[in-house]
Amino acid sequence: MVTMIEERTRLVLTGLTLAGMLVAVGLRWGPAGSSEIRDIAEAAAILVVFLAGGVPAAIRALTTLWQERELDIDLLMVIAALAAAAVGAALEGAVLLTLFSLSTTLEHRAMGRARRAIEALMELRPDRALRRTASGTEEVPVEDLRPGDVVVLRPGARVPVDGVVVEGEGSIDESTITGESVPVLKTRGVQVFEATVNLHGVLEVEVRRPLGESTVARMIQLVTEAQAARAPSERFSEWFGQRYTVAVLAGSIAALLAFLWVGRPWDDALYRAATLLVAASPCAIVISVPAAILSALSVAARGGVLFKGGAALETLAKVRTFAFDKTGTLTTGRQEVVEIVCDGDRDDFLSRLAGLEAHSEHPIADAIRHEAEARGLTPFPVREARAVPGEGMVGVDDQGMIWAGNARLAARMGARGGPVDHPEAISALHQGARTMVLLGRGARLIGALTVADRPRDSSRPGIEALRAAGIGRVEMLTGDRRAVAERIGASLGIARDEIHAELLPEDKVRIVAELAAQGRMAFVGDGVNDAAALARADVGIAMGAAGSEVALQAADVALLSEDITRLAAAHRLARRTALIIRQNLVFAMGAMVTLVVGGLFFDLPLPLAVIGHEGGTVLVVLNGLRLLADPIRNRGVARSESPAAAPTATAEAA
């Protein structure tokens, strides 16, 4: 509310300043009339300009000087305007204050647009929700919802809070959170996010987080903190601006004395010193960096990429090596049945195996159960099931004892070779790059199947986009077997010498440190298992962080979706931001040098110095705001979710 009042007050004062200036100019060069009345009216109009445009700036400058012991650029402008008035050039001083007031208002509104870009998500929150009760439903304020409550989502309704689907099936538009435009299928057990839209179907969602801890609330908090944090270039420009402002004031006083010493009249010397004061003011230099950084942070957040601050953005622009965790980052993180070899009927084989694996919580068992379900098979009942740690499962079905597991369990059971019909096939599966599960009865091997994690659809396009952008090295780090890692790497275009397999967590940290010693590098992981590597990298990037508090806190950059092309877009945005910052600084310094030379060695009029100074400031702000239209805000590849698609731990450990 205070910000809105300040904004309106600033607009009113700028309007008064501009109106006073127009009246003064009209009276000075307008139709002839009574000279005395016209002079009085012109003086009154100029006074309005000084009061509306100069007094607020003077108050801000003196407050900063008193409270923070810092000279503000506002003070330089007020001093220059007063100096112009003192030598009889009040109209030029009024021009200075008018353009300064106008440019300051434009800057605040433009920068406010960058700051408000992410806060637009707040407007997507519904005010009320349908909460399920024992007798039906009731409409309640969203603030009243508590974890454990169940809300009913009708078609077209926005999700009021983060939760999990407990009943129903439907598609949800998650573009406001993850940047994915194609609707995502949600079924029982799948997470939904606040501010997304239920497109069709009736869903019942159990609340998991209160409103203040929702995904949107955390996004806004992180972006706000990121915008408040200073990037290295921002800190430098601010440091430079503070000290340079003192130098400008001292230099203008020295120039005044020099002009007097060489015989210039007092009025002329003071006028030229005021012109130098305006020409040399560092407004454009100081605003060059924040204008670009704030715009980039905001548009990235709208595109599903959260930077923890300008420092992460600037460092990402310098990265030339990317290292990726495999499981859950380059791959889906879900095991899927790939191949089945058995004697007899495959459906019977899979039903018996699924019946035994129904007693296991292992990710591989989960993949087998889902494969049986997808084929419409009913698992055979198995009793007395027990786990053999590190080897598999043993149980009893309608034909006696049955077991399923790895080669160690097969050896324990005395099983050798393969099924009668396919001995060579089993041997080939064992030598392959996938995880194999054997099913047997006593010493007889019934059959085998393989499961594997598959690459994400966006992994190869994302890596190719990074390479096309000039990234020389793309490394893959995994704790999995080399054969598995090379299979995934080959499908993604990653060379064998860029693959590091069978790593312990400390090995990942060591390799990340070695890569960082050779130049700027980024590590991309899941934000949970790879926390140490994320911390050691120059830039730690967490994938699929929309529902993960750990991921949002662990990394420097968080990709809210699981689309690796978003990473390539973020890297492109970071490099474009760095380019725009360089453009702004070169332009601002060039304009300042030109104006200073004009003020020192030529008779540069004060109004022209003002136009150059304020015009340059506005231009660098507008150049930074171009980032708000960056392609990263375009929506990426979408995905479908179901319980089978929910992220799980895998046997192919990353």
Tab-separated table of C-alpha atoms in Angstrom, residues 28-294:
chain	number	residue	atom	x	y	z
A	28	ARG	CA	9.140	32.456	-22.747
A	29	TRP	CA	8.667	31.816	-26.467
A	30	GLY	CA	4.897	32.151	-26.816
A	31	PRO	CA	2.835	35.030	-28.237
A	32	ALA	CA	3.772	38.472	-27.035
A	33	GLY	CA	1.759	39.981	-24.197
A	34	SER	CA	2.203	42.154	-21.145
A	35	SER	CA	5.907	41.764	-20.363
A	36	GLU	CA	5.518	42.268	-16.606
A	37	ILE	CA	2.626	39.790	-16.231
A	38	ARG	CA	4.359	37.260	-18.468
A	39	ASP	CA	7.582	37.483	-16.449
A	40	ILE	CA	5.685	36.962	-13.192
A	41	ALA	CA	3.783	33.988	-14.626
A	42	GLU	CA	6.997	32.472	-16.003
A	43	ALA	CA	8.716	32.874	-12.639
A	44	ALA	CA	5.731	31.231	-10.935
A	45	ALA	CA	5.850	28.296	-13.371
A	46	ILE	CA	9.605	27.876	-12.827
A	47	LEU	CA	9.018	27.994	-9.066
A	48	VAL	CA	6.515	25.138	-9.420
A	49	VAL	CA	9.166	23.165	-11.280
A	50	PHE	CA	11.770	23.797	-8.558
A	51	LEU	CA	9.300	22.911	-5.792
A	52	ALA	CA	7.784	19.786	-7.404
A	53	GLY	CA	10.956	18.550	-9.090
A	54	GLY	CA	13.713	19.837	-6.828
A	55	VAL	CA	12.432	19.699	-3.240
A	56	PRO	CA	11.646	15.916	-3.230
A	57	ALA	CA	15.059	15.184	-4.793
A	58	ALA	CA	16.766	17.435	-2.238
A	59	ILE	CA	14.937	15.718	0.643
A	60	ARG	CA	15.976	12.278	-0.653
A	61	ALA	CA	19.579	13.395	-1.120
A	62	LEU	CA	19.889	15.069	2.287
A	63	THR	CA	18.262	12.072	4.007
A	64	THR	CA	20.782	9.751	2.372
A	65	LEU	CA	23.634	12.099	3.313
A	66	TRP	CA	22.501	12.308	6.942
A	67	GLN	CA	21.562	8.679	7.519
A	68	GLU	CA	24.097	6.840	5.344
A	69	ARG	CA	26.858	9.460	5.071
A	70	GLU	CA	26.734	9.131	1.279
A	71	LEU	CA	26.477	11.730	-1.467
A	72	ASP	CA	23.557	10.907	-3.741
A	73	ILE	CA	23.311	11.730	-7.433
A	74	ASP	CA	20.065	13.564	-6.652
A	75	LEU	CA	22.139	16.104	-4.699
A	76	LEU	CA	24.318	16.807	-7.740
A	77	MET	CA	21.253	17.555	-9.865
A	78	VAL	CA	19.769	19.911	-7.239
A	79	ILE	CA	23.087	21.744	-6.821
A	80	ALA	CA	23.414	22.134	-10.591
A	81	ALA	CA	19.870	23.491	-10.887
A	82	LEU	CA	20.423	25.978	-8.048
A	83	ALA	CA	23.738	27.053	-9.606
A	84	ALA	CA	21.977	27.702	-12.906
A	85	ALA	CA	19.306	29.764	-11.138
A	86	ALA	CA	21.983	31.713	-9.259
A	87	VAL	CA	23.552	32.948	-12.494
A	88	GLY	CA	20.244	33.944	-14.051
A	89	ALA	CA	19.642	30.736	-15.992
A	90	ALA	CA	16.641	29.579	-13.957
A	91	LEU	CA	14.897	28.205	-17.043
A	92	GLU	CA	17.884	25.928	-17.782
A	93	GLY	CA	17.808	24.788	-14.151
A	94	ALA	CA	14.103	24.074	-14.540
A	95	VAL	CA	14.817	22.031	-17.680
A	96	LEU	CA	17.369	20.024	-15.673
A	97	LEU	CA	14.904	19.308	-12.850
A	98	THR	CA	12.089	18.459	-15.271
A	99	LEU	CA	14.113	15.948	-17.265
A	100	PHE	CA	15.652	14.526	-14.096
A	101	SER	CA	12.223	14.071	-12.499
A	102	LEU	CA	10.799	12.550	-15.670
A	103	SER	CA	13.713	10.130	-16.159
A	104	THR	CA	13.675	9.111	-12.485
A	105	THR	CA	9.959	8.334	-12.679
A	106	LEU	CA	10.440	6.333	-15.879
A	107	GLU	CA	13.321	4.418	-14.274
A	108	HIS	CA	11.269	3.579	-11.175
A	109	ARG	CA	8.339	2.398	-13.247
A	110	ALA	CA	10.556	0.369	-15.556
A	111	MET	CA	12.496	-1.212	-12.697
A	112	GLY	CA	9.219	-1.804	-10.891
A	113	ARG	CA	8.012	-3.695	-13.926
A	114	ALA	CA	11.029	-5.978	-13.665
A	115	ARG	CA	10.484	-6.477	-9.931
A	116	ARG	CA	6.765	-7.110	-10.320
A	117	ALA	CA	7.044	-9.674	-13.104
A	118	ILE	CA	7.183	-12.665	-10.750
A	119	GLU	CA	4.671	-11.208	-8.308
A	120	ALA	CA	2.034	-11.534	-11.022
A	121	LEU	CA	1.806	-15.143	-9.852
A	122	MET	CA	0.169	-13.897	-6.671
A	123	GLU	CA	-2.800	-12.773	-8.709
A	124	LEU	CA	-3.314	-16.336	-9.944
A	125	ARG	CA	-4.082	-17.595	-6.456
A	126	PRO	CA	-7.773	-18.329	-5.889
A	127	ASP	CA	-9.330	-16.615	-2.884
A	128	ARG	CA	-11.596	-19.496	-1.927
A	129	ALA	CA	-11.609	-23.283	-2.196
A	130	LEU	CA	-14.095	-26.170	-1.890
A	131	ARG	CA	-13.140	-28.223	1.162
A	132	ARG	CA	-14.575	-31.722	1.567
A	133	THR	CA	-16.454	-32.357	4.791
A	134	ALA	CA	-18.273	-35.335	6.292
A	135	SER	CA	-21.559	-34.049	4.884
A	136	GLY	CA	-20.322	-32.833	1.492
A	137	THR	CA	-18.311	-29.725	0.630
A	138	GLU	CA	-18.003	-26.205	1.962
A	139	GLU	CA	-16.510	-23.079	0.449
A	140	VAL	CA	-13.773	-21.637	2.659
A	141	PRO	CA	-11.039	-18.977	2.336
A	142	VAL	CA	-7.788	-20.475	1.078
A	143	GLU	CA	-6.056	-19.159	4.217
A	144	ASP	CA	-8.179	-21.550	6.318
A	145	LEU	CA	-6.862	-24.685	4.597
A	146	ARG	CA	-4.580	-26.873	6.697
A	147	PRO	CA	-2.398	-29.904	5.876
A	148	GLY	CA	-4.651	-32.963	5.787
A	149	ASP	CA	-7.693	-31.115	4.416
A	150	VAL	CA	-9.100	-32.414	1.121
A	151	VAL	CA	-10.198	-29.889	-1.506
A	152	VAL	CA	-12.342	-30.585	-4.563
A	153	LEU	CA	-11.154	-29.197	-7.900
A	154	ARG	CA	-13.769	-28.790	-10.577
A	155	PRO	CA	-12.878	-28.285	-14.264
A	156	GLY	CA	-11.418	-24.797	-14.771
A	157	ALA	CA	-10.575	-24.320	-11.090
A	158	ARG	CA	-7.165	-23.169	-9.941
A	159	VAL	CA	-5.303	-25.312	-7.427
A	160	PRO	CA	-5.447	-23.348	-4.137
A	161	VAL	CA	-2.447	-24.947	-2.373
A	162	ASP	CA	0.220	-27.597	-2.903
A	163	GLY	CA	-1.111	-31.120	-2.430
A	164	VAL	CA	-1.449	-34.679	-3.702
A	165	VAL	CA	-4.293	-36.158	-5.741
A	166	VAL	CA	-6.242	-38.665	-3.639
A	167	GLU	CA	-9.166	-39.240	-6.002
A	168	GLY	CA	-9.896	-38.646	-9.685
A	169	GLU	CA	-7.894	-38.093	-12.831
A	170	GLY	CA	-7.429	-35.053	-15.043
A	171	SER	CA	-5.027	-32.766	-16.872
A	172	ILE	CA	-3.520	-29.698	-15.244
A	173	ASP	CA	-1.900	-26.680	-16.885
A	174	GLU	CA	1.366	-26.138	-14.970
A	175	SER	CA	2.787	-23.413	-17.225
A	176	THR	CA	2.709	-20.814	-14.424
A	177	ILE	CA	5.066	-22.934	-12.296
A	178	THR	CA	7.219	-25.171	-14.497
A	179	GLY	CA	7.010	-23.357	-17.828
A	180	GLU	CA	5.497	-26.394	-19.583
A	181	SER	CA	2.601	-25.516	-21.861
A	182	VAL	CA	1.130	-28.956	-22.632
A	183	PRO	CA	-1.238	-30.148	-19.871
A	184	VAL	CA	0.164	-32.717	-17.439
A	185	LEU	CA	-1.912	-35.795	-16.603
A	186	LYS	CA	-2.512	-36.113	-12.864
A	187	THR	CA	-3.730	-39.327	-11.249
A	188	ARG	CA	-3.935	-40.628	-7.713
A	189	GLY	CA	-0.739	-40.130	-5.718
A	190	VAL	CA	0.711	-37.390	-7.957
A	191	GLN	CA	1.666	-33.949	-6.649
A	192	VAL	CA	-0.082	-30.756	-7.796
A	193	PHE	CA	1.098	-27.179	-7.338
A	194	GLU	CA	-0.639	-24.014	-6.245
A	195	ALA	CA	-1.810	-21.585	-8.977
A	196	THR	CA	-1.980	-24.288	-11.674
A	197	VAL	CA	-5.270	-24.898	-13.517
A	198	ASN	CA	-7.397	-28.067	-13.588
A	199	LEU	CA	-8.508	-28.291	-17.217
A	200	HIS	CA	-10.922	-31.213	-17.049
A	201	GLY	CA	-12.047	-33.927	-14.659
A	202	VAL	CA	-12.916	-33.620	-10.990
A	203	LEU	CA	-9.954	-34.053	-8.650
A	204	GLU	CA	-9.786	-34.407	-4.899
A	205	VAL	CA	-6.504	-33.105	-3.528
A	206	GLU	CA	-5.101	-33.527	-0.029
A	207	VAL	CA	-3.376	-30.391	1.251
A	208	ARG	CA	0.297	-31.008	2.044
A	209	ARG	CA	1.562	-27.485	2.814
A	210	PRO	CA	-0.040	-24.366	4.312
A	211	LEU	CA	-0.432	-21.358	2.030
A	212	GLY	CA	2.643	-19.566	3.375
A	213	GLU	CA	4.900	-22.521	2.471
A	214	SER	CA	3.506	-23.186	-1.006
A	215	THR	CA	5.593	-23.413	-4.162
A	216	VAL	CA	4.465	-19.962	-5.320
A	217	ALA	CA	5.231	-18.413	-1.916
A	218	ARG	CA	8.718	-19.917	-1.952
A	219	MET	CA	9.295	-18.796	-5.546
A	220	ILE	CA	8.367	-15.224	-4.705
A	221	GLN	CA	10.537	-15.273	-1.576
A	222	LEU	CA	13.548	-16.632	-3.462
A	223	VAL	CA	13.188	-14.162	-6.332
A	224	THR	CA	12.746	-11.275	-3.899
A	225	GLU	CA	15.906	-12.325	-2.051
A	226	ALA	CA	17.729	-12.756	-5.360
A	227	GLN	CA	16.753	-9.267	-6.503
A	228	ALA	CA	17.861	-7.804	-3.171
A	229	ALA	CA	21.229	-9.573	-3.361
A	230	ARG	CA	23.916	-7.735	-5.302
A	231	ALA	CA	25.811	-9.330	-8.167
A	232	PRO	CA	29.569	-8.598	-8.268
A	233	SER	CA	29.108	-6.125	-11.133
A	234	GLU	CA	26.215	-4.475	-9.248
A	235	ARG	CA	28.365	-4.105	-6.129
A	236	PHE	CA	31.153	-2.603	-8.227
A	237	SER	CA	28.863	-0.133	-10.013
A	238	GLU	CA	27.352	0.907	-6.681
A	239	TRP	CA	30.809	1.263	-5.091
A	240	PHE	CA	32.022	3.207	-8.127
A	241	GLY	CA	28.936	5.421	-8.178
A	242	GLN	CA	29.242	6.419	-4.518
A	243	ARG	CA	32.897	7.388	-4.776
A	244	TYR	CA	32.619	8.865	-8.236
A	245	THR	CA	29.778	11.136	-7.075
A	246	VAL	CA	32.123	12.677	-4.503
A	247	ALA	CA	34.781	13.029	-7.207
A	248	VAL	CA	32.298	14.738	-9.545
A	249	LEU	CA	31.323	17.280	-6.886
A	250	ALA	CA	34.962	17.949	-6.014
A	251	GLY	CA	35.886	18.134	-9.700
A	252	SER	CA	33.112	20.626	-10.399
A	253	ILE	CA	34.321	22.845	-7.564
A	254	ALA	CA	37.876	22.574	-8.919
A	255	ALA	CA	36.608	23.423	-12.416
A	256	LEU	CA	34.808	26.484	-11.031
A	257	LEU	CA	38.038	27.684	-9.433
A	258	ALA	CA	39.988	26.934	-12.614
A	259	PHE	CA	37.526	28.886	-14.765
A	260	LEU	CA	37.764	31.852	-12.363
A	261	TRP	CA	41.570	31.595	-12.331
A	262	VAL	CA	41.766	31.843	-16.144
A	263	GLY	CA	39.631	34.981	-16.044
A	264	ARG	CA	36.124	33.724	-16.730
A	265	PRO	CA	33.327	35.889	-15.279
A	266	TRP	CA	31.645	34.508	-12.156
A	267	ASP	CA	28.336	33.815	-13.875
A	268	ASP	CA	29.988	32.047	-16.805
A	269	ALA	CA	32.318	30.013	-14.551
A	270	LEU	CA	29.461	28.878	-12.293
A	271	TYR	CA	27.270	28.009	-15.315
A	272	ARG	CA	30.014	25.889	-16.908
A	273	ALA	CA	30.801	24.188	-13.584
A	274	ALA	CA	27.103	23.307	-13.236
A	275	THR	CA	27.140	21.928	-16.789
A	276	LEU	CA	30.148	19.748	-15.896
A	277	LEU	CA	28.392	18.598	-12.737
A	278	VAL	CA	25.485	17.293	-14.832
A	279	ALA	CA	27.621	15.917	-17.654
A	280	ALA	CA	29.876	13.915	-15.343
A	281	SER	CA	27.132	12.503	-13.077
A	282	PRO	CA	27.236	8.663	-13.119
A	283	CYS	CA	23.478	7.944	-13.196
A	284	ALA	CA	23.615	5.828	-16.348
A	285	ILE	CA	26.644	3.847	-15.121
A	286	VAL	CA	25.073	3.074	-11.750
A	287	ILE	CA	21.737	1.939	-13.229
A	288	SER	CA	23.293	-0.055	-16.121
A	289	VAL	CA	23.786	-3.294	-14.199
A	290	PRO	CA	20.661	-3.464	-11.980
A	291	ALA	CA	18.383	-2.782	-14.964
A	292	ALA	CA	19.693	-5.872	-16.758
A	293	ILE	CA	20.046	-8.132	-13.696
A	294	LEU	CA	16.540	-7.492	-12.357
